[in-house]
Short mmCIF file of C-alpha atoms in Angstrom, two decimals:
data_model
loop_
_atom_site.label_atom_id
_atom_site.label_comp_id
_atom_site.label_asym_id
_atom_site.label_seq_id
_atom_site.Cartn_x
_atom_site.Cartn_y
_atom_site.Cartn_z
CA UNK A 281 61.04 31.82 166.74
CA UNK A 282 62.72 28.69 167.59
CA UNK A 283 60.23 27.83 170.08
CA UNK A 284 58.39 25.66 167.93
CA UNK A 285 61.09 23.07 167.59
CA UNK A 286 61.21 22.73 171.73
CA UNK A 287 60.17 20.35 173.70
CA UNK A 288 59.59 16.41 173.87
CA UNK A 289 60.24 15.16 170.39
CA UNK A 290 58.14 12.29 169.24
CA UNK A 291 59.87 8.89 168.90
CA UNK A 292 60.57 7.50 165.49
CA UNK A 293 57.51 5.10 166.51
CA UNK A 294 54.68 7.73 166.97
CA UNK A 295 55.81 9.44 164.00
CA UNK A 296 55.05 6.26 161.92
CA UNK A 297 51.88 6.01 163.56
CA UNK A 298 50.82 9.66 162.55
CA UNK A 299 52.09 8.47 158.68
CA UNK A 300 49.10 5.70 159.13
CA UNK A 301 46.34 7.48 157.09
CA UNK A 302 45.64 6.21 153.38
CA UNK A 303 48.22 7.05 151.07
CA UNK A 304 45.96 8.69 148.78
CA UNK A 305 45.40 11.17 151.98
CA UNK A 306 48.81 11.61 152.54
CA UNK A 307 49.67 12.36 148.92
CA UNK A 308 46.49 15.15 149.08
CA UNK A 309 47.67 16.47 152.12
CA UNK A 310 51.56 16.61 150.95
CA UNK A 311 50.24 18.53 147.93
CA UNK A 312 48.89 21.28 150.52
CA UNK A 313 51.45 21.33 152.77
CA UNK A 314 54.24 21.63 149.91
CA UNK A 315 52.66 24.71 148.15
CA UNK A 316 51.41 26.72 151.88
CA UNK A 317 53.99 25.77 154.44
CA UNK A 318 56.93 25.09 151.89
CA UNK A 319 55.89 27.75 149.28
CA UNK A 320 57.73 25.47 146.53
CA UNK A 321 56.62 23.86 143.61
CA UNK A 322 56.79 19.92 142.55
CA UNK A 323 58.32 20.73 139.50
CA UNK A 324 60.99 22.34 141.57
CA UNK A 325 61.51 19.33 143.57
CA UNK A 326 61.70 17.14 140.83
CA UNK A 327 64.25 19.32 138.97
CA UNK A 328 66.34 18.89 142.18
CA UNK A 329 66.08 15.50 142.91
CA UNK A 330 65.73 14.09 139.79
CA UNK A 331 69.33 15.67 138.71
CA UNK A 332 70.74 13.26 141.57
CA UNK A 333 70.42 9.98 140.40
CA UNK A 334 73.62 7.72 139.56
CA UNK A 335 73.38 4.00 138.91
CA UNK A 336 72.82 2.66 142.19
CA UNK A 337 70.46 5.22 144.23
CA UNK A 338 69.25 5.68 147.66
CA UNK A 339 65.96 7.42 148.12
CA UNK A 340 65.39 7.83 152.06
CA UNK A 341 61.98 8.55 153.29
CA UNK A 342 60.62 7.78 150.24
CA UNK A 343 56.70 7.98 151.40
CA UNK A 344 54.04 6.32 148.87
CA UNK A 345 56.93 7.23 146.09
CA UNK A 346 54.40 9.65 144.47
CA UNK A 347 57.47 12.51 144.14
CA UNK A 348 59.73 9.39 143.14
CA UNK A 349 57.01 8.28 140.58
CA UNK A 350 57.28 12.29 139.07
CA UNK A 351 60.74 12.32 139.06
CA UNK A 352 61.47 9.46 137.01
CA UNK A 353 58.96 10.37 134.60
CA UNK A 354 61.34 13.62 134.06
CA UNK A 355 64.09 11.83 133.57
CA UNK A 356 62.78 9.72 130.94
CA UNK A 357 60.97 12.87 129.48
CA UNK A 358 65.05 14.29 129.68
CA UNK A 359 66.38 10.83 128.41
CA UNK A 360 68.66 10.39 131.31
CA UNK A 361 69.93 6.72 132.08
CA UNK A 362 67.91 4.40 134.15
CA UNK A 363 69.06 3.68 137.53
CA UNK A 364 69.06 0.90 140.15
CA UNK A 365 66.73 2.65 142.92
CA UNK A 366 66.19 1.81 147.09
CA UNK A 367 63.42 3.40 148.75
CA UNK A 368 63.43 3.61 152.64
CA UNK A 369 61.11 4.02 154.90
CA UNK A 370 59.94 4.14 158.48
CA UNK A 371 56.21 3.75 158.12
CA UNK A 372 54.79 1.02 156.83
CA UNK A 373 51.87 2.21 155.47
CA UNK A 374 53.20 4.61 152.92
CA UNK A 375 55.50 2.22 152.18
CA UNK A 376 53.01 -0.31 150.92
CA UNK A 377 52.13 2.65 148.88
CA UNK A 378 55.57 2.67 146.88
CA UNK A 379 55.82 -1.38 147.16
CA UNK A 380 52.20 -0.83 145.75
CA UNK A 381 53.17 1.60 142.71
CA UNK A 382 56.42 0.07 141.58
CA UNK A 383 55.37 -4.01 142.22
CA UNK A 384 56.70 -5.70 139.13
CA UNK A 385 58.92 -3.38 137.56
CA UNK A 386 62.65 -3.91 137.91
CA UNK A 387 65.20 -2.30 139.39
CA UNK A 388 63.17 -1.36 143.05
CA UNK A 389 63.45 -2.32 146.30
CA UNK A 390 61.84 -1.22 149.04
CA UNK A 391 62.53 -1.46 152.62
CA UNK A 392 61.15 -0.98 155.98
CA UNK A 393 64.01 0.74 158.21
CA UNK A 394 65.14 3.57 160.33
CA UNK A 395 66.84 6.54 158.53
CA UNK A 396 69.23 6.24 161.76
CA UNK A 397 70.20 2.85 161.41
CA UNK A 398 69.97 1.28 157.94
CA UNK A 399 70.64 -1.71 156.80
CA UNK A 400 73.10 -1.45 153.92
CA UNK A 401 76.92 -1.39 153.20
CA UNK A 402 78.96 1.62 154.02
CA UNK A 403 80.08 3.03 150.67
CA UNK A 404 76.80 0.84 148.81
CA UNK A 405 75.33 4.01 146.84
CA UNK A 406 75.85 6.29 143.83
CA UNK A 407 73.51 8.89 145.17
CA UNK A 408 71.14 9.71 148.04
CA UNK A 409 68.11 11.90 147.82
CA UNK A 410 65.67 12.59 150.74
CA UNK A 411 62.67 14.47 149.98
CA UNK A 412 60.71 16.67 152.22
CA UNK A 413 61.79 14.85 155.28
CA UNK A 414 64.86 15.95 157.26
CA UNK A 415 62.32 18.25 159.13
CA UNK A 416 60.27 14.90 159.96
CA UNK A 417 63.40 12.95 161.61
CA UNK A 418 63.71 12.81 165.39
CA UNK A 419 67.42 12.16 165.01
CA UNK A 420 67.86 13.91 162.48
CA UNK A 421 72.09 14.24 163.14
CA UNK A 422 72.12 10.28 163.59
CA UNK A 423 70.46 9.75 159.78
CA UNK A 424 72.50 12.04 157.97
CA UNK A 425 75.33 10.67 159.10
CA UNK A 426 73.76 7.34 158.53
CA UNK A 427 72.88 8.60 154.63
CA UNK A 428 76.89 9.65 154.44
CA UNK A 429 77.97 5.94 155.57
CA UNK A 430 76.47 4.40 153.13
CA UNK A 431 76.73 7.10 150.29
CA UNK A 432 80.22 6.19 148.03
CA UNK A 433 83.45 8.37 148.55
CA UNK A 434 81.86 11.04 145.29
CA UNK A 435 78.82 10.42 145.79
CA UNK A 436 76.40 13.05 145.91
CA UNK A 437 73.47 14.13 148.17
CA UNK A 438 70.31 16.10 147.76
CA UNK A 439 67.90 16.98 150.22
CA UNK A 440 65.24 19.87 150.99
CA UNK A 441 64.64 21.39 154.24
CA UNK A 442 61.42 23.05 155.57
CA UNK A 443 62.25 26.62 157.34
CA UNK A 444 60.75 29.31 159.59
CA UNK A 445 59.32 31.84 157.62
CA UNK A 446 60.99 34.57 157.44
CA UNK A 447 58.57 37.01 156.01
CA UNK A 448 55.60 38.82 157.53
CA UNK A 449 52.27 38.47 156.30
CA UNK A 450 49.29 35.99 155.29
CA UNK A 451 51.52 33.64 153.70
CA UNK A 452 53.81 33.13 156.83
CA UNK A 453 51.05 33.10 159.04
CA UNK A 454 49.56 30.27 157.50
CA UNK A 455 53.07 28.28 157.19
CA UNK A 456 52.99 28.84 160.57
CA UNK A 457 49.45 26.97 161.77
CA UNK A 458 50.35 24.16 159.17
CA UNK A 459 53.81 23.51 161.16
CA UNK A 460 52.50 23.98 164.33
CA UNK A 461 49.64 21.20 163.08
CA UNK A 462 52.26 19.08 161.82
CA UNK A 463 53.94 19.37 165.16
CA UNK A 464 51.09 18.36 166.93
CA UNK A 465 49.87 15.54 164.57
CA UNK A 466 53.53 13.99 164.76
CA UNK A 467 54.57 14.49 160.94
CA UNK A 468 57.00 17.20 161.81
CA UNK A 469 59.70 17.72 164.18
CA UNK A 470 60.92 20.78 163.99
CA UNK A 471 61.62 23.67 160.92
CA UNK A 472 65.16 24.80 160.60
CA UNK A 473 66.50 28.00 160.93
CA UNK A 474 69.32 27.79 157.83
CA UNK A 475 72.66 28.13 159.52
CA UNK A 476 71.38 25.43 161.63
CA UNK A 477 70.48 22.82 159.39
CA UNK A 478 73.65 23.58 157.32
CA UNK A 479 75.79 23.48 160.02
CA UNK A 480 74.50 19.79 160.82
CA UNK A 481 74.88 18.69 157.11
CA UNK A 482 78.43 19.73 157.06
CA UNK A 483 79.00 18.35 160.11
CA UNK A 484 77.44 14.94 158.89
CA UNK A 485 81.02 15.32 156.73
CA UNK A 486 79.29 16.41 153.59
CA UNK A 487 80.92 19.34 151.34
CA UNK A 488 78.09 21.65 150.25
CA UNK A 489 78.30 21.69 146.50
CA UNK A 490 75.42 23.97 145.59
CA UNK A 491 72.41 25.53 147.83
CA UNK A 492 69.30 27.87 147.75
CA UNK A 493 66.87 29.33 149.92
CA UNK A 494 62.91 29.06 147.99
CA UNK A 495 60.34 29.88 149.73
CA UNK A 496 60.59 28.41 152.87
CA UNK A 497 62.40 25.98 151.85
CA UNK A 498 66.52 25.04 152.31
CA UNK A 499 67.51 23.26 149.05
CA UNK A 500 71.20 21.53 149.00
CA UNK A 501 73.40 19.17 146.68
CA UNK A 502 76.29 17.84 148.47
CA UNK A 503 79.06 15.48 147.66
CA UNK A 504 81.18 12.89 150.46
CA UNK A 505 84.63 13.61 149.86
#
């Protein structure tokens, strides 16, 4: 199963140039991608992400912002407390798409950087989310132990993880072509096989405070001690 993940894996360079389509495209295609290959839900993914905010937050691989854009709507909708957000990203063309979305409303930044090597403060956030991308990161071990450097001692960490299927049928079989297409077009790296990935987060030295397998789909909270 784990031969999909093998091979030469594409430089943090080609994958922004497979990221340069519109960002209305990209947000179409995530849309498709999220509901066949992940078999989750947005309002899932906001429920997650948007219950990791403190004051000063990290979003990593933040795209065009679209999920970003959805989750803070829920927390206003839930009357939770505004926070101070950075969004990071690697290709520049989606992030023109968030710089694009939030330009003149406070309390955003958004910068052009490496998930590997960013360029903030250790011990500079609250909170760090990072949405349907681990699976996208060619160094993937470097960046989350990038995201725990600069994530406060208590601080917490949410991310989401695309898996192999690990169910027969129609459903699997199409997951399957959309990550092998991903593969190939240079927006994935690999799927995880769960013990994997979690083995790599811990090993980033976060403690796993809650976790759930949906769909295909590895979702974790985690705190730095």
């Amino acid at each position: 199963m784990a031969t999909m993940g093998e091979g030469k894996r594409k430089s943090a360079d080609e994958i922004a140039e497979a990221y340069k389509s519109e960002p209305w495209w990209y947000d179409v295609r995530g849309f498709f991608i999220l509901t066949f290959a992940y078999n989750s839900t947005l309002t899932e993914q906001v429920r997650l992400f948007g219950s990791n905010m403190g004051a000063r937050h990290l979003d990593v691989a933040c795209g065009t912002a679209t999920l970003l854009d959805l989750v803070l709507k829920w927390r206003r909708w839930k009357k939770l407390p505004k926070v101070d957000i950075v969004g990071v990203d690697y290709a520049e063309s989606m992030l023109a798409g968030a710089i694009r979305r939030f330009r003149g409303q406070p309390g955003f930044r958004f910068v052009h950087a490496d998930a590997a090597e960013m360029p903030f403060e250790a011990n500079e956030f609250d909170t760090v989310n990072i949405a349907n991308a681990i699976h996208c990161l060619p160094q993937v071990d470097a960046a989350l132990k990038e995201m725990v450097r600069v994530l406060k001692p208590g601080g917490t960490w949410a991310g989401n993880v695309l898996l192999y299927p690990t169910r027969r049928g129609i459903l699997a079989a199409i997951a399957n072509r959309i990550n092998a297409w991903g593969i190939r077009k240079g927006i994935l790296v690999t799927p995880y096989e769960r013990e994997d990935i979690r083995a790599r987060i811990v090993g980033a030295g976060l403690q796993i405070v809650s976790e759930e397998v949906s769909g295909n789909c590895y979702n974790v909270i985690a705190r730095k001690p």
